[in-house]
Amino acid sequence: MKAYDSLSVSTVLPPELAPLRTLAKNLRWSWRSSAERLFAGIDEQLWRACGRNPIVMLRSLPASRVAELAADPEFVARLGHEAEDLSAYLDSDRWFHKHTRGTADEATSVAYFSMEFGITESLPVYSGGLGVLAGDHLKSASDLGAPIIGVGLLYTYGYFSQTLSREGWQQEAYAEHPPKDLAVDPVLDASGAQSRVSLAFPDGRTLEIALWEAQVGTVPLLLLDTNLPENPEDLRAITDRLYGGDAEHRIRQELVLGVGGVRAVQAYAELNGRRQPTVFHLNEGHAGFSGVERIGQLMAGGETFETALAAVRSSTVFTTHTPVPAGIDRFDAHLVQRYLGSSGGLTLVPDVPLARIMELGAEDDPGRFNMAHLGLRLAQYANGVAKLHGVVSRGMFAKLYPGVAAEEVPIGSITNGVHIPSWTRPSMLRVIEAMNGGRELATSGTWNHPEAVGAEELWRIRGELRAELVRRARESVRASWQARGAQDAELGWIRDVLDPERLTIGFARRVSTYKRLTLMLQDRDRLARILNNPDRPVQFVIAGKAHPADMGGKQLLQELVNFADEAGVRDRIVFLPDYNVTIAKHLVAGSDVWLNNPVRPQEASGTSGMKAVMNGCLTFSISDGWWDEMADDAVGWTIPDTSGVDERTRDALEAGALYDILEHEIAPLFYARDERGLPVEWVEKVRRSVSVVGPKVAAERMVRDYVTDLYLPAGRSARVASDLVATRSFATWLGDVRAAWPGVRVESVVAENREPKAGESVRLSARVELGGLSTDDVLVEAVVGAPDAEGELQSTRIVEMRPAHEGGSTFVVDVPIDEPGLLGYTVRVQPRHAFLQASAELGLVRLPA
Ligand SMILES: *Cc1c(COP(=O)(O)O)cnc(C)c1O
């Protein structure tokens, strides 16, 4: 029968249950397991059915269940306890305040821009690692009290959910997520309406952007939404989904995030009486246009482009996330010109000359606009996300800093980390707390009480986590086969899929070529023998999504799934569809070994392996990303590097090493049991991995590093540059230096003592033509070291030279020499100014001709 009409019925929470709404609205519940259990316990089935989304669940509760809960004193007490805990958390005095109290640094405030934020499954504005990292950054910033506001996009459809066809081919589905289903609130303006910012496109149309706000503990996350009825259809669709669409769609998203994001965060601060952000952190190049907008605002106030750029640079932090040139975001230059140029007097950033914008994103190919170059040219502070990634980035971007050695390219590194309370199962969280002397979170260094939990206890916890993964994997495999069209009668075998006692290898990540999902399939027979070994059986649990447009990736997935489907191994190699943060949480915890086999050095950092460490899962990895700086046989296994061979040989060699280590080292260690059935050495390895590696890969350590190494210094240079009189004078100085630079020369370099002995010093003196600059404008340095066969200086030392006479152009220094042997030396000249963070940042260096 058809409905004559319909009504929407809402749930009313009685006053005793009102705190449920408060708890649901602050995403802190997502990293406090007792709060999550409180929600889940209301109705397990409903909780799962609504995607573990408390907002939707509370709205869907039948009145009878509401009445039951309100009459349940134990539930009401637990709720009261959680509500009090949240309010105490929000009010407490945290690390940042203690660290900066009474100093000028207290005033530093950071706007953190990212295309995605992975905080919980129920806020679907992420696709993978970059988003999860950004989510962990905000969560740890909240724990530490760091003054950050996140800025991102609210996607109508988020990212796709993944299922498989009968043939094992990836199927994508996009569900709509209306804001009323999400833990977001409209940002309200002074009149009580939802706050808006707008962008005027040069095609004469104006884009309206609505502002939403999510609460991540103490950290607000601003989300921009173009899906408004008053926008034309094509503009409404800008924030439709993550990483979908063509270049035009992408540049519009990046303009909304960058230009719209700056306007939004400024409006938000104004409306809420908060400090205006003083530091702008661009998490990857996607938000690079934010710098263009900020330059535009200063130019609208009458500043020159150079002054505005200097002020913006002083307060911008740029983090690069890919060591693969093909991974860098680049636009057709015409596309950028079309959006940022002017037409009929209309422009998006009215006061910035287009030619200057194009210079900021210039690269080798004149037809391209490079968002990483834009980020680097806009930021006086830049970093990669692991030590090796720092090295690779300095090489990759060396061209932007001509004349200096790769080591001096001003791109540092801060190794990624993961948010412990989000990624550690409650039982392992208690282990970590015990190892940390009973304190709630890691403070610093190592967790000094690794023995606090006994071997038997640790092994028992590991077994429970593995069993829980097996249980979930069986459910997921059953659901996946049903979705693939199998009948229940065919699925009896699923009861025996995986074994809770078997050595379990986890592998889950975005399916992209360099991560080599199918490396393990190089020798299928050998893999099958390892899996089926009667004494030391092994099982794999695998997950990952391929980008919808990546046919190669989908093929790899299909290959793997089909291999798993072959009789004989389908009970020991399973693929779990729809990898997301919830699956990740159980996969990293329940596996014994986390396998990571990217092509070195293409994995910038990787974070899933860090989550594994926190849960006592051991690392088995190529020496790449974060593991490259922590690789140690005492805490994991490393697949030896085979650089310098062709791709096929490399894959074959590395797969061979993978099988060898798995078969001859990992499996024997796992199955070596004492009389209690305990793998004593394995457990000791787990203990070392957790206590030694754990604290180094905590997001708390990462955020503290960002604060002390980048945010506070950027806050200081921003304060200096906010005195625009000083910044104008720097900009004028910079113009003079660039004009004079062609005339700067190192005319001669002399070592006065030609036969020095070790233990003495050598006086170097250099005559420098300053081209009209003063001695204060330049930094003159002697570079000494041992020359190699090509005359390149090795193990260099750099010492500053001083004018021999006041105002003269001869510079001298006495260099103490310790080591006997060949001593090479040279002299270099660079501009010097208090506004420069690194002498290399201008790319002006003069060496002897
Ligand atoms: C942690 C995580 C990632 C990132 O893992 P990598 O090791 O960096 O590839 C991707 N997706 C999800 C859902 C995650 O939880």
Short mmCIF file of N, CA, C and O in Angstrom, two decimals, residues 198-287:
data_model
loop_
_atom_site.label_atom_id
_atom_site.label_comp_id
_atom_site.label_asym_id
_atom_site.label_seq_id
_atom_site.Cartn_x
_atom_site.Cartn_y
_atom_site.Cartn_z
N SER A 198 32.68 34.05 0.23
CA SER A 198 32.40 33.86 -1.19
C SER A 198 33.65 34.06 -2.03
O SER A 198 34.62 34.69 -1.60
N LEU A 199 33.64 33.47 -3.21
CA LEU A 199 34.73 33.64 -4.18
C LEU A 199 34.11 34.17 -5.46
O LEU A 199 33.13 33.61 -5.96
N ALA A 200 34.70 35.25 -6.00
CA ALA A 200 34.19 35.80 -7.25
C ALA A 200 35.05 35.26 -8.39
O ALA A 200 36.21 35.62 -8.52
N PHE A 201 34.48 34.37 -9.17
CA PHE A 201 35.23 33.82 -10.30
C PHE A 201 35.27 34.84 -11.43
O PHE A 201 34.32 35.60 -11.63
N PRO A 202 36.37 34.85 -12.21
CA PRO A 202 36.48 35.81 -13.31
C PRO A 202 35.41 35.59 -14.38
O PRO A 202 35.20 36.44 -15.23
N ASP A 203 34.72 34.45 -14.36
CA ASP A 203 33.65 34.27 -15.35
C ASP A 203 32.39 35.00 -14.93
O ASP A 203 31.33 34.84 -15.55
N GLY A 204 32.47 35.81 -13.87
CA GLY A 204 31.34 36.63 -13.48
C GLY A 204 30.45 35.98 -12.45
O GLY A 204 29.53 36.61 -11.93
N ARG A 205 30.72 34.72 -12.12
CA ARG A 205 29.86 34.05 -11.15
C ARG A 205 30.47 34.12 -9.75
O ARG A 205 31.69 34.14 -9.60
N THR A 206 29.59 34.15 -8.77
CA THR A 206 30.08 34.17 -7.39
C THR A 206 29.74 32.84 -6.73
O THR A 206 28.61 32.37 -6.82
N LEU A 207 30.75 32.26 -6.11
CA LEU A 207 30.56 30.99 -5.40
C LEU A 207 30.34 31.29 -3.93
O LEU A 207 31.15 31.98 -3.30
N GLU A 208 29.26 30.79 -3.38
CA GLU A 208 29.01 30.92 -1.94
C GLU A 208 29.51 29.66 -1.23
O GLU A 208 29.30 28.55 -1.71
N ILE A 209 30.15 29.87 -0.10
CA ILE A 209 30.68 28.74 0.66
C ILE A 209 30.14 28.82 2.09
O ILE A 209 30.31 29.85 2.76
N ALA A 210 29.50 27.76 2.54
CA ALA A 210 28.98 27.73 3.92
C ALA A 210 30.03 27.13 4.85
O ALA A 210 30.78 26.24 4.46
N LEU A 211 30.07 27.62 6.09
CA LEU A 211 31.07 27.16 7.04
C LEU A 211 30.44 26.27 8.11
O LEU A 211 29.43 26.63 8.72
N TRP A 212 31.08 25.12 8.31
CA TRP A 212 30.69 24.19 9.36
C TRP A 212 31.86 24.01 10.29
O TRP A 212 33.01 24.25 9.92
N GLU A 213 31.54 23.52 11.48
CA GLU A 213 32.60 23.36 12.47
C GLU A 213 32.43 22.02 13.17
O GLU A 213 31.33 21.68 13.60
N ALA A 214 33.51 21.25 13.25
CA ALA A 214 33.51 20.03 14.06
C ALA A 214 34.44 20.27 15.24
O ALA A 214 35.37 21.07 15.14
N GLN A 215 34.19 19.60 16.36
CA GLN A 215 35.06 19.75 17.53
C GLN A 215 35.91 18.50 17.70
O GLN A 215 35.37 17.41 17.89
N VAL A 216 37.24 18.67 17.63
CA VAL A 216 38.15 17.55 17.82
C VAL A 216 38.81 17.78 19.17
O VAL A 216 39.89 18.36 19.25
N GLY A 217 38.14 17.39 20.25
CA GLY A 217 38.62 17.76 21.58
C GLY A 217 38.58 19.27 21.69
O GLY A 217 37.54 19.90 21.47
N THR A 218 39.75 19.88 21.96
CA THR A 218 39.79 21.34 22.09
C THR A 218 40.02 22.03 20.75
O THR A 218 40.04 23.25 20.69
N VAL A 219 40.23 21.25 19.71
CA VAL A 219 40.60 21.84 18.42
C VAL A 219 39.39 21.95 17.50
O VAL A 219 38.74 20.95 17.23
N PRO A 220 39.10 23.16 17.01
CA PRO A 220 38.01 23.27 16.04
C PRO A 220 38.49 22.86 14.65
O PRO A 220 39.63 23.13 14.29
N LEU A 221 37.63 22.19 13.92
CA LEU A 221 37.93 21.86 12.53
C LEU A 221 36.86 22.55 11.67
O LEU A 221 35.68 22.22 11.77
N LEU A 222 37.31 23.52 10.88
CA LEU A 222 36.39 24.25 10.01
C LEU A 222 36.25 23.51 8.70
O LEU A 222 37.25 23.14 8.09
N LEU A 223 35.02 23.31 8.24
CA LEU A 223 34.82 22.58 6.99
C LEU A 223 34.00 23.44 6.04
O LEU A 223 32.96 24.00 6.41
N LEU A 224 34.48 23.56 4.80
CA LEU A 224 33.86 24.43 3.81
C LEU A 224 32.98 23.62 2.87
O LEU A 224 33.38 22.55 2.40
N ASP A 225 31.81 24.17 2.56
CA ASP A 225 30.79 23.40 1.85
C ASP A 225 30.19 24.29 0.75
O ASP A 225 29.67 25.36 1.03
N THR A 226 30.27 23.82 -0.49
CA THR A 226 29.70 24.60 -1.60
C THR A 226 28.34 24.06 -2.04
O THR A 226 27.75 24.58 -2.98
N ASN A 227 27.87 23.01 -1.38
CA ASN A 227 26.62 22.37 -1.81
C ASN A 227 25.42 23.16 -1.31
O ASN A 227 24.71 22.73 -0.41
N LEU A 228 25.20 24.33 -1.91
CA LEU A 228 24.13 25.24 -1.47
C LEU A 228 23.21 25.50 -2.65
O LEU A 228 23.67 25.68 -3.78
N PRO A 229 21.90 25.58 -2.39
CA PRO A 229 20.94 25.76 -3.48
C PRO A 229 21.23 27.01 -4.31
O PRO A 229 20.94 27.03 -5.50
N GLU A 230 21.79 28.06 -3.70
CA GLU A 230 21.98 29.28 -4.47
C GLU A 230 23.18 29.22 -5.41
O GLU A 230 23.36 30.11 -6.24
N ASN A 231 24.01 28.20 -5.29
CA ASN A 231 25.13 28.08 -6.24
C ASN A 231 24.66 27.38 -7.51
O ASN A 231 23.84 26.48 -7.46
N PRO A 232 25.22 27.79 -8.68
CA PRO A 232 24.93 27.05 -9.91
C PRO A 232 25.35 25.58 -9.74
O PRO A 232 26.30 25.30 -9.01
N GLU A 233 24.66 24.67 -10.43
CA GLU A 233 24.90 23.23 -10.27
C GLU A 233 26.37 22.84 -10.27
O GLU A 233 26.84 22.11 -9.40
N ASP A 234 27.12 23.34 -11.27
CA ASP A 234 28.52 22.89 -11.39
C ASP A 234 29.37 23.39 -10.23
O ASP A 234 30.32 22.74 -9.82
N LEU A 235 29.00 24.54 -9.67
CA LEU A 235 29.77 25.04 -8.53
C LEU A 235 29.33 24.37 -7.22
O LEU A 235 30.14 24.14 -6.32
N ARG A 236 28.07 24.02 -7.15
CA ARG A 236 27.59 23.25 -5.99
C ARG A 236 28.40 21.98 -5.82
O ARG A 236 28.63 21.51 -4.72
N ALA A 237 28.78 21.42 -6.97
CA ALA A 237 29.43 20.10 -6.96
C ALA A 237 30.92 20.16 -6.59
O ALA A 237 31.59 19.14 -6.56
N ILE A 238 31.44 21.35 -6.31
CA ILE A 238 32.89 21.44 -6.04
C ILE A 238 33.27 20.55 -4.86
O ILE A 238 34.25 19.81 -4.91
N THR A 239 32.49 20.62 -3.79
CA THR A 239 32.85 19.79 -2.63
C THR A 239 32.05 18.47 -2.64
O THR A 239 31.62 17.99 -1.60
N ASP A 240 31.85 17.89 -3.81
CA ASP A 240 31.07 16.65 -3.86
C ASP A 240 31.82 15.46 -3.33
O ASP A 240 31.33 14.70 -2.52
N ARG A 241 33.04 15.24 -3.83
CA ARG A 241 33.76 14.06 -3.36
C ARG A 241 35.26 14.31 -3.39
O ARG A 241 35.75 15.24 -4.03
N LEU A 242 35.96 13.43 -2.70
CA LEU A 242 37.40 13.56 -2.53
C LEU A 242 38.12 12.92 -3.71
O LEU A 242 37.86 11.77 -4.04
N TYR A 243 39.03 13.66 -4.32
CA TYR A 243 39.86 13.14 -5.41
C TYR A 243 39.05 12.52 -6.54
O TYR A 243 39.42 11.49 -7.10
N GLY A 244 37.91 13.13 -6.85
CA GLY A 244 37.17 12.68 -8.03
C GLY A 244 37.26 13.79 -9.05
O GLY A 244 37.71 14.89 -8.74
N GLY A 245 36.85 13.54 -10.28
CA GLY A 245 36.75 14.61 -11.25
C GLY A 245 38.06 14.96 -11.92
O GLY A 245 39.10 14.35 -11.66
N ASP A 246 38.00 15.97 -12.80
CA ASP A 246 39.15 16.32 -13.63
C ASP A 246 39.95 17.45 -12.99
O ASP A 246 39.69 17.86 -11.87
N ALA A 247 40.93 17.96 -13.76
CA ALA A 247 41.82 19.00 -13.23
C ALA A 247 41.03 20.25 -12.87
O ALA A 247 41.33 20.93 -11.89
N GLU A 248 40.02 20.55 -13.67
CA GLU A 248 39.21 21.74 -13.41
C GLU A 248 38.49 21.62 -12.05
O GLU A 248 38.46 22.56 -11.25
N HIS A 249 37.96 20.45 -11.82
CA HIS A 249 37.28 20.19 -10.55
C HIS A 249 38.28 20.32 -9.40
O HIS A 249 38.00 20.93 -8.36
N ARG A 250 39.48 19.78 -9.62
CA ARG A 250 40.49 19.80 -8.58
C ARG A 250 40.95 21.22 -8.27
O ARG A 250 41.10 21.60 -7.11
N ILE A 251 41.16 22.03 -9.32
CA ILE A 251 41.66 23.39 -9.02
C ILE A 251 40.58 24.18 -8.29
O ILE A 251 40.86 24.97 -7.40
N ARG A 252 39.31 23.91 -8.62
CA ARG A 252 38.24 24.61 -7.90
C ARG A 252 38.24 24.20 -6.43
O ARG A 252 38.06 25.04 -5.55
N GLN A 253 38.43 22.92 -6.18
CA GLN A 253 38.50 22.48 -4.78
C GLN A 253 39.66 23.16 -4.06
O GLN A 253 39.54 23.59 -2.91
N GLU A 254 40.79 23.26 -4.75
CA GLU A 254 41.97 23.83 -4.10
C GLU A 254 41.82 25.34 -3.90
O GLU A 254 42.36 25.91 -2.95
N LEU A 255 41.07 25.99 -4.79
CA LEU A 255 40.79 27.42 -4.59
C LEU A 255 39.85 27.61 -3.40
O LEU A 255 40.02 28.53 -2.59
N VAL A 256 38.87 26.72 -3.26
CA VAL A 256 37.98 26.80 -2.11
C VAL A 256 38.78 26.58 -0.83
O VAL A 256 38.68 27.34 0.14
N LEU A 257 39.61 25.53 -0.83
CA LEU A 257 40.39 25.23 0.38
C LEU A 257 41.37 26.37 0.69
O LEU A 257 41.47 26.80 1.85
N GLY A 258 42.11 26.83 -0.32
CA GLY A 258 43.16 27.83 -0.08
C GLY A 258 42.59 29.22 0.14
O GLY A 258 42.68 29.79 1.24
N VAL A 259 41.98 29.77 -0.90
CA VAL A 259 41.48 31.15 -0.83
C VAL A 259 40.28 31.21 0.12
O VAL A 259 40.23 32.03 1.05
N GLY A 260 39.31 30.30 -0.10
CA GLY A 260 38.13 30.28 0.77
C GLY A 260 38.52 29.97 2.20
O GLY A 260 37.96 30.53 3.15
N GLY A 261 39.50 29.06 2.37
CA GLY A 261 39.91 28.64 3.71
C GLY A 261 40.48 29.80 4.53
O GLY A 261 40.19 29.92 5.73
N VAL A 262 41.29 30.67 3.89
CA VAL A 262 41.84 31.81 4.62
C VAL A 262 40.71 32.74 5.05
O VAL A 262 40.62 33.17 6.20
N ARG A 263 39.81 33.02 4.12
CA ARG A 263 38.68 33.91 4.46
C ARG A 263 37.85 33.29 5.57
O ARG A 263 37.38 33.98 6.47
N ALA A 264 37.67 31.97 5.49
CA ALA A 264 36.82 31.29 6.48
C ALA A 264 37.45 31.33 7.87
O ALA A 264 36.78 31.63 8.86
N VAL A 265 38.73 31.04 7.95
CA VAL A 265 39.36 30.95 9.27
C VAL A 265 39.45 32.35 9.89
O VAL A 265 39.29 32.52 11.10
N GLN A 266 39.61 33.36 9.05
CA GLN A 266 39.63 34.74 9.58
C GLN A 266 38.24 35.12 10.09
O GLN A 266 38.10 35.69 11.17
N ALA A 267 37.20 34.78 9.32
CA ALA A 267 35.84 35.10 9.75
C ALA A 267 35.51 34.35 11.04
O ALA A 267 34.91 34.90 11.97
N TYR A 268 35.94 33.10 11.11
CA TYR A 268 35.67 32.28 12.29
C TYR A 268 36.31 32.88 13.53
O TYR A 268 35.68 32.98 14.60
N ALA A 269 37.58 33.29 13.40
CA ALA A 269 38.28 33.86 14.56
C ALA A 269 37.58 35.13 15.01
O ALA A 269 37.36 35.35 16.21
N GLU A 270 37.21 35.94 14.05
CA GLU A 270 36.53 37.20 14.34
C GLU A 270 35.20 36.94 15.09
O GLU A 270 34.93 37.53 16.13
N LEU A 271 34.40 36.03 14.55
CA LEU A 271 33.08 35.76 15.13
C LEU A 271 33.17 35.15 16.53
O LEU A 271 32.29 35.35 17.36
N ASN A 272 34.23 34.37 16.76
CA ASN A 272 34.32 33.67 18.03
C ASN A 272 35.25 34.35 19.03
O ASN A 272 35.57 33.77 20.06
N GLY A 273 35.70 35.53 18.68
CA GLY A 273 36.59 36.25 19.59
C GLY A 273 37.88 35.50 19.86
O GLY A 273 38.45 35.57 20.94
N ARG A 274 38.34 34.74 18.85
CA ARG A 274 39.60 34.00 19.03
C ARG A 274 40.73 34.78 18.38
O ARG A 274 40.50 35.65 17.55
N ARG A 275 41.96 34.41 18.74
CA ARG A 275 43.12 35.02 18.08
C ARG A 275 43.09 34.71 16.60
O ARG A 275 42.82 33.57 16.21
N GLN A 276 43.43 35.68 15.79
CA GLN A 276 43.61 35.41 14.36
C GLN A 276 44.83 34.49 14.20
O GLN A 276 45.80 34.64 14.93
N PRO A 277 44.77 33.55 13.28
CA PRO A 277 45.95 32.69 13.12
C PRO A 277 47.17 33.51 12.72
O PRO A 277 47.07 34.44 11.92
N THR A 278 48.31 33.16 13.33
CA THR A 278 49.55 33.86 12.97
C THR A 278 50.43 32.98 12.09
O THR A 278 51.31 33.46 11.40
N VAL A 279 50.18 31.66 12.14
CA VAL A 279 50.98 30.72 11.35
C VAL A 279 50.03 29.91 10.48
O VAL A 279 48.98 29.46 10.95
N PHE A 280 50.41 29.71 9.22
CA PHE A 280 49.58 28.95 8.29
C PHE A 280 50.36 27.71 7.86
O PHE A 280 51.41 27.82 7.24
N HIS A 281 49.84 26.54 8.22
CA HIS A 281 50.53 25.29 7.89
C HIS A 281 49.81 24.60 6.73
O HIS A 281 48.62 24.28 6.84
N LEU A 282 50.52 24.40 5.64
CA LEU A 282 49.93 23.75 4.47
C LEU A 282 50.35 22.28 4.48
O LEU A 282 51.50 21.95 4.22
N ASN A 283 49.40 21.41 4.81
CA ASN A 283 49.68 19.98 4.84
C ASN A 283 49.56 19.47 3.41
O ASN A 283 48.49 19.11 2.96
N GLU A 284 50.68 19.50 2.66
CA GLU A 284 50.74 19.17 1.23
C GLU A 284 50.36 20.42 0.42
O GLU A 284 49.80 21.38 0.96
N GLY A 285 50.66 20.40 -0.87
CA GLY A 285 50.51 21.60 -1.69
C GLY A 285 49.09 22.02 -2.02
O GLY A 285 48.89 23.12 -2.55
N HIS A 286 48.10 21.18 -1.70
CA HIS A 286 46.73 21.48 -2.13
C HIS A 286 46.22 22.84 -1.68
O HIS A 286 45.34 23.41 -2.32
N ALA A 287 46.73 23.35 -0.55
CA ALA A 287 46.20 24.61 -0.01
C ALA A 287 47.10 25.78 -0.37
O ALA A 287 47.02 26.85 0.23
#
